[in-house]
Short mmCIF file of C-alpha atoms in Angstrom, two decimals:
data_model
loop_
_atom_site.label_atom_id
_atom_site.label_comp_id
_atom_site.label_asym_id
_atom_site.label_seq_id
_atom_site.Cartn_x
_atom_site.Cartn_y
_atom_site.Cartn_z
CA MET A 238 171.58 106.55 107.78
CA THR A 239 170.07 103.04 107.81
CA PHE A 240 166.30 104.24 106.62
CA HIS A 241 168.00 105.91 103.65
CA ASN A 242 170.34 102.93 102.53
CA GLU A 243 167.22 100.59 103.14
CA ALA A 244 164.94 102.83 100.60
CA ASN A 245 167.35 103.33 97.94
CA ALA A 246 167.83 99.47 98.37
CA ASP A 247 164.61 98.73 98.11
CA ALA A 248 163.85 101.13 95.16
CA ALA A 249 167.27 99.83 93.28
CA SER A 250 165.03 96.44 93.85
CA SER A 251 161.80 98.05 92.82
CA ALA A 252 162.90 99.65 89.31
CA SER A 253 164.82 96.66 88.67
CA THR A 254 162.23 94.53 88.73
CA MET A 255 159.47 96.72 87.19
CA GLN A 256 162.20 96.95 84.22
CA GLU A 257 162.98 93.07 83.85
CA LEU A 258 158.88 92.76 83.83
CA GLU A 259 158.87 95.38 80.66
CA GLN A 260 161.58 93.89 79.26
CA SER A 261 159.51 90.02 78.70
CA HIS A 262 156.01 91.49 78.51
CA SER A 263 156.52 94.28 76.04
CA ASP A 264 154.11 92.97 74.20
CA ILE A 265 151.12 92.44 76.76
CA HIS A 266 149.09 94.79 77.96
CA VAL A 267 148.28 95.28 81.70
CA LEU A 268 144.54 95.92 82.90
CA PRO A 269 144.54 99.12 83.54
CA ALA A 270 142.96 100.84 86.67
CA LEU A 271 138.92 100.53 87.55
CA THR A 272 138.83 104.49 87.51
CA ASP A 273 139.50 104.53 83.46
CA PHE A 274 136.22 102.02 83.25
CA HIS A 275 134.02 105.25 84.14
CA ASN A 276 135.84 108.20 82.49
CA ASP A 277 134.50 109.59 79.26
CA ALA A 278 135.07 107.83 76.63
CA ALA A 279 137.13 110.14 75.28
CA ALA A 280 139.63 109.98 78.06
CA THR A 281 140.08 105.99 78.01
CA THR A 282 144.14 106.20 77.74
CA VAL A 283 146.19 104.98 80.22
CA ALA A 284 149.49 105.57 81.01
CA ALA A 285 152.18 102.71 81.39
CA PRO A 286 152.17 101.22 84.33
CA VAL A 287 156.09 100.44 84.63
CA GLU A 288 156.64 104.89 84.51
CA PHE A 289 153.51 105.48 86.67
CA MET A 290 155.77 103.04 89.29
CA GLU A 291 158.69 104.75 88.73
CA ASP A 292 157.48 108.37 89.18
CA LYS A 293 156.03 107.47 91.63
CA ALA A 294 159.30 105.62 93.43
CA SER A 295 161.16 109.15 92.33
CA ASN A 296 158.41 111.16 94.09
CA GLU A 297 158.35 109.25 97.59
CA MET A 298 162.06 109.01 97.66
CA SER A 299 162.40 112.55 96.91
CA GLU A 300 159.98 113.55 99.84
CA SER A 301 162.15 110.34 102.57
CA ILE A 302 158.91 108.02 102.36
CA SER A 303 159.86 104.39 103.10
CA LEU A 304 159.42 102.62 99.57
CA SER A 305 159.71 99.09 101.82
CA ALA A 306 155.83 98.62 101.82
CA LEU A 307 155.97 99.41 97.74
CA ALA A 308 158.58 96.67 96.92
CA HIS A 309 156.82 93.88 98.61
CA THR A 310 153.21 95.06 97.29
CA PRO A 311 152.32 92.49 94.64
CA PRO A 312 152.35 93.57 90.62
CA LEU A 313 149.47 94.18 88.30
CA PRO A 314 147.47 91.81 87.32
CA LEU A 315 149.43 90.38 84.15
CA SER A 316 147.78 88.07 81.74
CA ALA A 317 149.22 84.82 81.57
CA GLY A 318 148.72 83.32 78.11
CA PRO A 319 146.26 82.99 75.56
CA THR A 320 144.29 81.41 77.67
CA SER A 321 143.09 84.41 79.73
CA PRO A 322 143.46 87.26 77.59
CA PRO A 323 143.22 90.29 79.09
CA VAL A 324 139.51 91.65 79.54
CA HIS A 325 140.72 95.20 78.50
CA GLN A 326 141.78 94.25 74.57
CA GLY A 327 138.43 94.69 72.72
CA GLY A 328 136.00 97.20 73.69
CA TRP A 329 133.59 95.11 74.31
CA ARG A 330 135.85 92.72 76.89
CA LYS A 331 136.24 95.16 79.49
CA ARG A 332 132.75 95.90 80.21
CA LEU A 333 132.92 92.20 81.17
CA VAL A 334 135.01 93.64 84.27
CA VAL A 335 132.33 92.73 87.50
CA GLY A 336 134.32 94.98 90.04
CA PRO A 337 134.87 97.33 92.97
CA GLY A 338 133.39 100.62 93.61
CA PHE A 339 134.03 103.92 91.09
CA GLU A 340 137.70 104.61 92.31
CA GLY A 341 137.03 108.70 92.51
CA ASP A 342 133.78 110.26 92.71
CA PRO A 343 132.11 109.54 89.78
CA ARG A 344 130.78 113.05 90.47
CA THR A 345 132.92 115.06 89.24
CA ALA A 346 135.11 112.33 86.82
CA LEU A 347 132.04 111.84 84.25
CA SER A 348 130.73 114.51 82.40
CA PRO A 349 127.06 116.75 82.18
CA PHE A 350 126.84 114.81 78.76
CA ARG A 351 127.79 111.57 79.77
CA LYS A 352 125.77 111.59 83.29
CA GLY A 353 122.81 113.03 81.27
CA VAL A 354 123.15 109.10 79.05
CA ILE A 355 123.17 107.26 81.96
CA LEU A 356 120.53 108.77 83.44
CA ALA A 357 118.45 108.45 80.30
CA VAL A 358 119.73 104.45 80.55
CA ILE A 359 119.06 103.80 83.70
CA SER A 360 115.51 105.87 83.59
CA GLN A 361 114.56 103.15 80.59
CA ALA A 362 115.48 100.23 82.24
CA GLY A 363 113.43 101.78 85.46
CA CYS A 364 110.53 101.62 83.22
CA LEU A 365 110.59 98.36 82.27
CA GLY A 366 108.32 97.11 85.07
CA GLY A 367 106.03 99.52 84.87
CA PHE A 368 105.37 98.85 81.43
CA SER A 369 104.98 95.59 82.28
CA SER A 370 102.74 95.71 85.08
CA THR A 371 100.31 97.68 83.16
CA ILE A 372 100.47 96.75 79.40
CA TYR A 373 98.54 93.81 79.23
CA PHE A 374 95.85 95.85 81.41
CA PRO A 375 93.06 96.35 78.42
CA SER A 376 93.75 92.55 77.13
CA LEU A 377 92.56 91.25 80.56
CA VAL A 378 89.19 89.95 79.32
CA GLN A 379 91.34 88.26 75.81
CA ILE A 380 93.88 86.56 78.11
CA THR A 381 90.96 85.10 80.83
CA GLN A 382 88.64 83.91 77.57
CA ASP A 383 91.97 82.21 75.82
CA LEU A 384 93.68 80.28 78.49
CA ASN A 385 89.71 79.60 80.24
CA ALA A 386 91.19 81.32 83.49
CA SER A 387 89.47 82.24 86.26
CA GLN A 388 89.17 86.52 87.35
CA THR A 389 90.84 84.84 90.46
CA ALA A 390 93.56 83.69 88.88
CA ILE A 391 93.74 86.74 86.31
CA ASN A 392 93.88 88.41 89.32
CA ALA A 393 97.03 86.86 91.02
CA SER A 394 98.75 87.57 88.18
CA VAL A 395 98.13 91.38 88.55
CA SER A 396 99.01 90.96 92.93
CA LEU A 397 101.69 88.81 92.46
CA PHE A 398 103.72 90.82 89.71
CA ILE A 399 103.34 94.23 92.34
CA LEU A 400 104.36 91.72 95.53
CA PHE A 401 107.53 90.35 93.89
CA MET A 402 108.16 94.21 92.81
CA GLY A 403 108.65 94.52 96.12
CA ILE A 404 110.47 91.68 97.12
CA SER A 405 112.81 90.91 94.99
CA PRO A 406 114.75 94.51 94.59
CA LEU A 407 115.83 93.97 98.56
CA VAL A 408 118.19 91.22 97.04
CA SER A 409 119.57 93.98 94.36
CA SER A 410 120.47 95.96 97.26
CA SER A 411 121.97 94.13 99.92
CA LEU A 412 124.68 92.67 96.87
CA SER A 413 125.09 96.35 95.48
CA ASP A 414 125.58 98.05 99.64
CA ARG A 415 127.51 95.25 100.35
CA PHE A 416 129.98 94.12 97.36
CA LYS A 417 129.92 97.69 96.07
CA ILE A 418 127.98 96.89 92.50
CA ARG A 419 125.38 98.08 90.57
CA ARG A 420 125.76 97.39 86.55
CA ILE A 421 126.12 93.86 86.51
CA LEU A 422 123.13 93.37 88.72
CA TYR A 423 120.71 96.27 85.70
CA LEU A 424 122.61 93.54 83.60
CA GLY A 425 121.57 89.94 85.17
CA SER A 426 117.75 91.41 86.20
CA ALA A 427 117.27 92.83 82.93
CA PHE A 428 118.26 88.93 81.14
CA ILE A 429 115.24 87.65 83.60
CA PHE A 430 112.96 90.55 82.16
CA THR A 431 113.46 88.79 79.14
CA PHE A 432 113.10 85.36 78.64
CA ALA A 433 110.56 85.70 81.43
CA SER A 434 108.92 88.36 79.14
CA ILE A 435 109.20 85.51 76.44
CA GLY A 436 107.37 83.11 78.19
CA GLY A 437 104.83 84.84 78.95
CA GLY A 438 103.84 85.34 75.00
CA PHE A 439 104.19 81.10 74.62
CA SER A 440 102.03 80.63 78.11
CA LYS A 441 99.37 78.45 77.45
CA SER A 442 98.17 77.92 80.92
CA ALA A 443 97.09 80.36 84.05
CA SER A 444 99.37 79.13 86.05
CA GLY A 445 101.98 79.46 82.99
CA LEU A 446 100.99 82.90 83.03
CA ILE A 447 101.28 83.51 86.68
CA LEU A 448 104.61 82.30 86.64
CA ALA A 449 106.15 84.25 83.58
CA ARG A 450 104.55 86.99 85.18
CA ILE A 451 106.88 86.57 88.96
CA PHE A 452 109.82 86.32 86.66
CA GLN A 453 108.93 89.77 84.59
CA SER A 454 109.02 91.02 88.74
CA ILE A 455 111.73 89.57 89.58
CA GLY A 456 113.70 90.54 86.76
CA SER A 457 112.48 94.59 86.78
CA GLY A 458 112.04 95.00 90.02
CA GLY A 459 116.17 95.73 90.94
CA ALA A 460 116.15 98.34 88.38
CA SER A 461 114.60 101.47 89.97
CA ILE A 462 116.10 100.81 93.37
CA LEU A 463 119.30 100.72 91.87
CA GLY A 464 118.27 103.87 89.60
CA ALA A 465 118.28 105.48 92.85
CA GLY A 466 121.43 104.92 94.12
CA THR A 467 123.12 105.47 90.66
CA VAL A 468 121.02 109.21 90.75
CA SER A 469 123.49 109.01 94.21
CA ASP A 470 126.16 108.15 92.97
CA ILE A 471 127.24 110.65 90.00
CA TYR A 472 125.26 113.47 90.91
CA PRO A 473 126.14 116.38 94.37
CA PRO A 474 122.88 116.38 97.00
CA GLU A 475 121.93 120.00 95.06
CA GLU A 476 121.20 118.78 91.98
CA GLN A 477 119.77 115.07 93.05
CA GLY A 478 116.31 115.98 92.99
CA THR A 479 115.56 116.67 89.62
CA SER A 480 117.85 113.91 88.88
CA MET A 481 115.38 112.10 90.44
CA GLY A 482 112.52 113.00 89.25
CA LEU A 483 113.42 112.90 85.86
CA MET A 484 115.26 109.39 86.46
CA PHE A 485 111.34 108.94 88.26
CA LEU A 486 109.78 109.94 84.74
CA GLY A 487 110.88 106.84 83.13
CA GLN A 488 109.44 104.55 85.80
CA PHE A 489 105.53 107.09 85.69
CA LEU A 490 105.50 106.29 81.68
CA GLY A 491 106.03 102.99 81.55
CA PRO A 492 102.33 102.44 83.95
CA VAL A 493 101.04 105.04 81.43
CA LEU A 494 102.59 103.89 77.98
CA GLY A 495 101.26 100.52 78.76
CA PRO A 496 97.62 100.34 78.36
CA PRO A 497 97.32 102.63 75.36
CA ILE A 498 100.11 99.96 73.73
CA GLY A 499 98.75 97.34 75.20
CA GLY A 500 95.48 98.39 73.20
CA LEU A 501 96.55 98.35 70.35
CA LEU A 502 98.68 95.13 70.28
CA ALA A 503 96.50 93.17 72.00
CA GLN A 504 93.59 94.41 69.24
CA ALA A 505 95.49 93.98 66.13
CA PHE A 506 98.01 90.99 66.99
CA GLY A 507 96.23 88.82 70.60
CA TRP A 508 97.32 89.55 74.17
CA GLN A 509 100.69 87.39 73.64
CA SER A 510 102.32 90.28 71.48
CA THR A 511 102.28 91.99 74.54
CA PHE A 512 105.04 89.83 76.16
CA PHE A 513 107.19 89.45 72.69
CA PHE A 514 107.43 93.64 72.47
CA MET A 515 108.17 93.44 76.24
CA ALA A 516 110.98 90.94 75.19
CA ILE A 517 112.45 93.77 72.52
CA VAL A 518 112.11 96.85 74.39
CA SER A 519 113.96 94.43 77.15
CA ALA A 520 116.81 93.57 75.13
CA VAL A 521 117.04 97.29 73.67
CA VAL A 522 117.91 98.12 77.39
CA ILE A 523 120.46 95.13 77.36
CA VAL A 524 122.90 96.68 75.01
CA GLU A 525 122.15 100.38 75.98
CA ILE A 526 123.00 99.08 79.77
CA PHE A 527 126.22 96.96 78.48
CA PHE A 528 127.78 99.76 76.06
CA LEU A 529 127.07 102.92 77.88
CA LEU A 530 126.88 102.20 81.65
CA PRO A 531 129.81 102.45 83.71
CA GLU A 532 130.05 100.45 87.34
CA THR A 533 129.46 103.98 89.42
CA TYR A 534 128.87 102.52 92.61
CA ARG A 535 131.72 104.93 95.37
CA PRO A 536 131.46 104.94 98.99
CA GLU A 537 129.51 107.24 100.39
CA PRO A 538 131.77 111.04 100.86
CA ARG A 539 132.92 112.68 103.78
CA ASP A 540 131.13 116.09 103.07
CA SER A 541 129.18 118.37 104.39
CA LEU A 542 126.16 116.54 104.20
CA LYS A 543 126.90 113.90 106.29
CA GLU A 544 128.57 116.88 108.99
CA MET A 545 125.99 115.86 111.11
CA GLU A 546 126.24 111.86 111.07
CA GLU A 547 129.38 112.31 111.57
CA LYS A 548 129.77 113.98 114.66
CA ALA A 549 126.83 111.77 116.47
CA THR A 550 128.72 108.58 115.67
CA ALA A 551 132.28 108.76 114.54
CA ALA A 552 134.17 109.96 116.70
CA ASP A 553 137.41 109.74 115.60
CA GLY A 554 136.01 111.20 112.25
CA ASP A 555 137.66 108.37 110.29
CA ASP A 556 134.62 106.42 108.32
CA GLN A 557 131.38 107.63 108.97
CA THR A 558 130.09 104.75 105.95
CA ILE A 559 127.80 102.13 107.16
CA GLN A 560 129.76 99.16 107.49
CA PRO A 561 127.36 95.83 105.84
CA LYS A 562 126.84 93.57 108.38
CA THR A 563 129.40 89.78 108.09
CA ARG A 564 126.39 87.54 107.00
CA PHE A 565 124.67 88.37 103.62
CA ASN A 566 120.97 88.54 104.53
CA PRO A 567 118.80 89.76 101.76
CA PHE A 568 116.15 90.66 103.72
CA GLN A 569 118.63 92.91 105.96
CA SER A 570 116.88 96.23 103.94
CA VAL A 571 113.74 95.67 104.99
CA LEU A 572 114.84 95.88 108.91
CA LEU A 573 115.43 99.83 108.05
CA LEU A 574 111.89 100.63 108.64
CA ARG A 575 112.24 100.36 112.50
CA HIS A 576 114.15 103.91 111.89
CA PRO A 577 111.46 106.83 112.15
CA VAL A 578 112.99 108.16 109.63
CA VAL A 579 112.70 105.73 107.12
CA LEU A 580 109.52 104.47 107.68
CA LEU A 581 107.66 107.42 107.87
CA ALA A 582 109.46 108.69 104.91
CA SER A 583 107.91 105.00 103.46
CA ILE A 584 105.12 105.32 104.91
CA GLU A 585 103.70 108.29 102.19
CA THR A 586 105.57 107.75 99.62
CA GLY A 587 104.29 103.97 99.36
CA MET A 588 100.34 104.89 99.81
CA ILE A 589 100.39 107.56 97.32
CA PHE A 590 102.06 105.44 95.12
CA ALA A 591 99.85 102.34 95.98
CA LEU A 592 96.29 104.71 95.57
CA MET A 593 97.39 105.70 92.29
CA PHE A 594 98.26 101.80 91.04
CA SER A 595 94.01 101.55 92.55
CA ILE A 596 92.95 103.79 89.99
CA GLU A 597 95.02 102.27 86.98
CA THR A 598 93.54 99.18 88.08
CA ILE A 599 89.82 99.68 88.33
CA VAL A 600 90.17 102.52 85.17
CA PRO A 601 89.10 99.47 82.55
CA VAL A 602 86.47 98.31 84.03
CA LEU A 603 85.27 102.23 84.45
CA PHE A 604 86.04 103.30 81.23
CA THR A 605 84.97 100.04 79.74
CA ASP A 606 81.06 99.59 81.53
CA TYR A 607 80.45 103.35 82.66
CA TYR A 608 81.52 104.65 79.31
CA GLY A 609 81.42 101.57 76.56
CA LEU A 610 85.07 102.75 75.14
CA THR A 611 86.81 99.53 73.45
CA GLU A 612 90.56 97.76 75.39
CA SER A 613 92.71 100.40 72.38
CA LYS A 614 90.39 103.80 73.53
CA VAL A 615 90.88 102.35 76.57
CA GLY A 616 94.41 102.33 76.45
CA LEU A 617 94.77 106.48 75.76
CA THR A 618 92.56 107.42 78.73
CA TYR A 619 95.57 106.90 80.69
CA LEU A 620 97.63 109.22 78.74
CA GLY A 621 95.97 112.73 80.83
CA ALA A 622 97.71 110.60 83.88
CA GLY A 623 101.36 110.71 81.77
CA ALA A 624 101.02 113.97 81.38
CA GLY A 625 100.48 114.83 85.16
CA SER A 626 103.40 112.37 86.04
CA VAL A 627 105.87 114.15 83.61
CA LEU A 628 105.02 117.86 84.65
CA GLY A 629 105.41 116.49 88.20
CA SER A 630 108.27 114.68 87.92
CA ILE A 631 110.36 117.64 86.13
CA LEU A 632 109.23 120.85 88.11
CA GLY A 633 108.99 118.70 91.53
CA GLY A 634 112.61 117.88 91.32
CA LYS A 635 113.70 121.23 90.51
CA LEU A 636 111.88 123.20 93.28
CA SER A 637 113.15 120.30 95.23
CA ASP A 638 117.30 121.02 94.22
CA LEU A 639 116.24 125.10 94.29
CA SER A 640 114.80 124.87 97.57
CA LEU A 641 118.05 122.72 99.06
CA MET A 642 120.30 125.28 98.07
CA ARG A 643 118.76 128.60 98.73
CA ALA A 644 119.05 126.91 102.74
CA GLN A 645 122.13 126.14 102.09
CA LYS A 646 123.21 129.59 101.65
CA LYS A 647 120.78 130.74 104.35
CA ASN A 648 122.46 128.20 106.20
CA GLY A 649 126.14 129.59 105.66
CA GLY A 650 127.06 127.24 102.98
CA GLU A 651 125.69 123.12 105.70
CA LEU A 652 123.72 121.19 103.56
CA ILE A 653 120.60 120.02 105.92
CA LEU A 654 118.81 116.68 103.71
CA GLU A 655 115.00 118.47 105.64
CA ASP A 656 115.33 121.35 103.37
CA ARG A 657 114.85 118.72 100.35
CA LEU A 658 111.35 118.67 101.55
CA SER A 659 110.72 121.74 99.79
CA LEU A 660 107.07 123.66 100.00
CA ASN A 661 105.42 122.80 96.79
CA MET A 662 105.91 119.15 97.70
CA TRP A 663 103.48 120.20 100.78
CA ILE A 664 101.32 121.92 98.49
CA ALA A 665 101.44 118.56 96.85
CA GLY A 666 100.85 116.38 99.35
CA PHE A 667 97.89 118.14 101.22
CA ALA A 668 96.39 119.73 98.65
CA ILE A 669 96.70 118.26 94.46
CA VAL A 670 96.38 114.80 95.06
CA PRO A 671 93.49 115.32 97.27
CA LEU A 672 91.83 117.36 94.52
CA GLY A 673 92.62 114.93 92.00
CA SER A 674 91.09 112.41 93.96
CA LEU A 675 88.42 113.43 94.80
CA LEU A 676 87.54 115.09 90.92
CA PHE A 677 88.30 111.33 89.91
CA GLY A 678 86.08 109.27 92.07
CA TRP A 679 83.82 112.29 92.33
CA GLY A 680 83.00 112.58 88.10
CA ALA A 681 82.74 108.68 88.10
CA GLU A 682 80.46 108.40 90.47
CA LYS A 683 78.00 111.29 88.65
CA HIS A 684 78.57 109.82 85.20
CA LEU A 685 80.07 113.77 84.45
CA SER A 686 81.95 114.24 81.11
CA ILE A 687 84.58 111.38 79.69
CA ALA A 688 87.40 113.90 80.81
CA ALA A 689 86.55 114.88 84.38
CA PRO A 690 88.07 111.15 85.80
CA ILE A 691 90.89 111.43 82.61
CA VAL A 692 91.55 114.78 83.70
CA GLY A 693 91.10 113.99 87.84
CA PHE A 694 93.49 110.67 88.09
CA GLY A 695 95.92 112.90 86.04
CA ILE A 696 96.16 115.65 88.72
CA TYR A 697 96.43 113.30 91.10
CA ASN A 698 99.62 112.14 88.97
CA PHE A 699 101.19 115.37 88.96
CA GLY A 700 101.19 115.59 92.71
CA MET A 701 102.56 112.22 93.84
CA ALA A 702 105.12 112.49 91.17
CA GLN A 703 106.17 115.82 93.51
CA VAL A 704 106.38 113.87 96.38
CA LEU A 705 107.68 110.78 94.90
CA ALA A 706 110.98 112.94 93.49
CA ALA A 707 111.90 114.89 97.24
CA GLY A 708 111.37 111.84 99.18
CA THR A 709 113.06 109.38 97.57
CA ALA A 710 115.38 112.14 96.96
CA TYR A 711 115.56 111.75 100.80
CA THR A 712 115.27 108.57 101.76
CA VAL A 713 118.47 107.15 99.43
CA ASN A 714 120.23 110.31 101.13
CA CYS A 715 119.00 110.15 105.35
CA ILE A 716 121.09 106.83 106.10
CA PRO A 717 124.72 106.88 105.08
CA GLY A 718 126.32 104.50 102.88
CA GLN A 719 123.29 102.71 102.96
CA GLY A 720 121.73 104.70 100.48
CA SER A 721 120.20 101.30 98.34
CA SER A 722 118.56 99.13 100.83
CA ALA A 723 116.67 102.12 102.26
CA THR A 724 115.65 103.06 98.95
CA ALA A 725 114.55 98.69 98.86
CA ALA A 726 112.59 99.41 102.23
CA ALA A 727 110.66 102.15 100.94
CA ASN A 728 110.12 100.01 97.73
CA PHE A 729 109.33 97.07 99.66
CA LEU A 730 106.27 99.12 101.69
CA ARG A 731 104.78 100.48 98.18
CA MET A 732 104.63 97.50 96.52
CA VAL A 733 103.57 95.65 99.86
CA LEU A 734 100.83 98.04 99.51
CA ALA A 735 100.14 98.93 96.36
CA CYS A 736 99.94 94.52 96.25
CA ILE A 737 96.79 95.11 98.92
CA PHE A 738 95.35 97.93 97.02
CA SER A 739 95.03 96.70 93.58
CA LEU A 740 93.01 93.68 94.99
CA ILE A 741 90.72 96.15 97.31
CA ALA A 742 90.48 98.47 95.12
CA GLN A 743 87.32 97.01 92.66
CA ILE A 744 86.03 95.94 95.63
CA ILE A 745 85.73 98.78 97.94
CA VAL A 746 84.22 100.52 94.63
CA ASP A 747 81.71 97.86 94.22
CA ARG A 748 80.75 98.46 97.89
CA VAL A 749 80.93 102.66 98.30
CA GLY A 750 80.61 103.79 94.27
CA TYR A 751 83.55 105.59 93.13
CA GLY A 752 83.24 108.72 94.36
CA SER A 753 83.28 107.77 98.71
CA TYR A 754 86.25 106.05 97.22
CA GLY A 755 87.87 108.89 96.30
CA VAL A 756 86.88 110.46 99.45
CA ILE A 757 88.66 107.17 101.28
CA GLN A 758 91.81 108.19 99.12
CA ALA A 759 92.09 111.67 99.69
CA ALA A 760 92.16 110.99 103.52
CA LEU A 761 94.73 108.55 103.71
CA ASN A 762 96.90 110.55 101.63
CA ILE A 763 95.83 113.37 104.20
CA ALA A 764 97.34 111.93 107.20
CA CYS A 765 100.42 109.87 105.72
CA MET A 766 101.40 113.17 105.20
CA ALA A 767 101.11 114.48 108.35
CA LEU A 768 103.19 111.28 109.27
CA PHE A 769 105.93 111.91 106.74
CA TYR A 770 105.53 115.79 107.97
CA LEU A 771 107.52 115.03 111.28
CA VAL A 772 110.88 114.01 109.04
CA LYS A 773 110.56 117.61 108.00
CA LEU A 774 110.63 118.61 112.35
CA ASN A 775 112.56 116.35 113.72
CA GLY A 776 114.50 114.36 110.42
CA ALA A 777 117.99 115.47 111.82
CA SER A 778 118.14 113.72 114.97
CA MET A 779 115.87 111.02 113.63
CA ARG A 780 119.09 110.43 110.90
CA ALA A 781 121.62 110.77 114.00
CA SER A 782 120.07 108.07 116.11
CA ALA A 783 118.77 105.42 113.05
CA VAL A 784 123.43 105.84 112.56
CA LYS A 785 124.37 105.22 115.84
CA LYS A 786 121.77 102.27 115.61
CA GLU A 787 123.08 100.75 112.49
CA GLN A 788 126.92 101.62 113.72
CA GLY A 789 125.92 100.06 116.93
#
């Protein structure tokens, strides 16, 4: 009897308090629940908090549940006065909120259309890095002459850009996983990129150009990693392959569209125009992020995909999300490479990208010296690679999802992550990519038709896109709760390899020729794919071991 009397007293006190608040603050809005910021625009109406609390009290009393905790719970935050207006007043103010993760599951709360809009926005944000990495390739000679710079300094502007593309996402991913945020990191990175691009356009020396390129890299590096995390936030595992492929489509198109656009701009307005163009593109992306991208971060769910890790690591079954370290360390993500499941997957996705980027760096010299093309025409030769990337991204992602769903039916509804590594990915890595390398290399070596190296590069990218789509979708899910960090670790290795090969590719070609370099590329891809196949065979046990170590 005492228990119910106390409950009734608490309920009466809570209801009385809420009524007083309602009367005294009837003209002041109350901060809505965070989930309302993330649902579709048509579903933004927030129920009155007083009615909500009274209904809740009534329901809980009917179930004989104590309301003492509710009575002592601090009230929802109210505006203190005109100096601190509620963030939800005005459509734009609520978008300045930096809040915790998505309350609920965005995979079901967001409509397919809204997911498509988010995917388009993060794809555009992810393309900034690749776009700016190659847009000034056709004008390198012009930059060298205008700034009176050495070839070493110009090469440094390329290699350091790639290096920081690997370093900066480590900070972004660590902040994302620790503070459970993504949107504000997208915005901050895009602002840095915009100002760096403007600075690059006004550079008067090689050192100023290099500095601007470094900050461009810092501003654009995080979006690709955050994008993989966002895809895992809003799409279920059986749809992530297709979505990851479409996200990478933007990242692949950036490096491919950069040279033709950069060549035309440099020839018409000078090399500075390429930087101002990127500043304009980045400003557009900022507007899109601000108005179209919600905060989507969600805690790792307890779903069937994680059952193996749950059995292996959580005896009580309460929580299987990997908790962040108590001390913030932006380079903690790199340590995930100590896990074989992350390392083996990262080696192949890193090598296949690095070798592609090395081809991009030697293409200007090849088509200028061997085929006598102008700057604008050299840029157009990248379109073949772009076509390969588009087809590979769409096809590879879709086939990866179909493979996962087909295997799920055979396994009685159980999702096994390794089933994502589908047959088409192995054909692409073991056969299509090496074929593209050999056609590019020997086509250039034997001075065949200009179509040979262009088509060879396109075939290479067609295979590479399929490997990256499936490999990244696998990596982002291999350690629960650390999707962004695992992807950042893989990206770090990828960019370090790309930096190395961009520096040595021309040196190797000058020593052994284009044909032999094509053979080297094919051999390296086959060897790294063989390492990746170990993940296909033993990935489940590797993942369970990685989760144990992270929780230990």
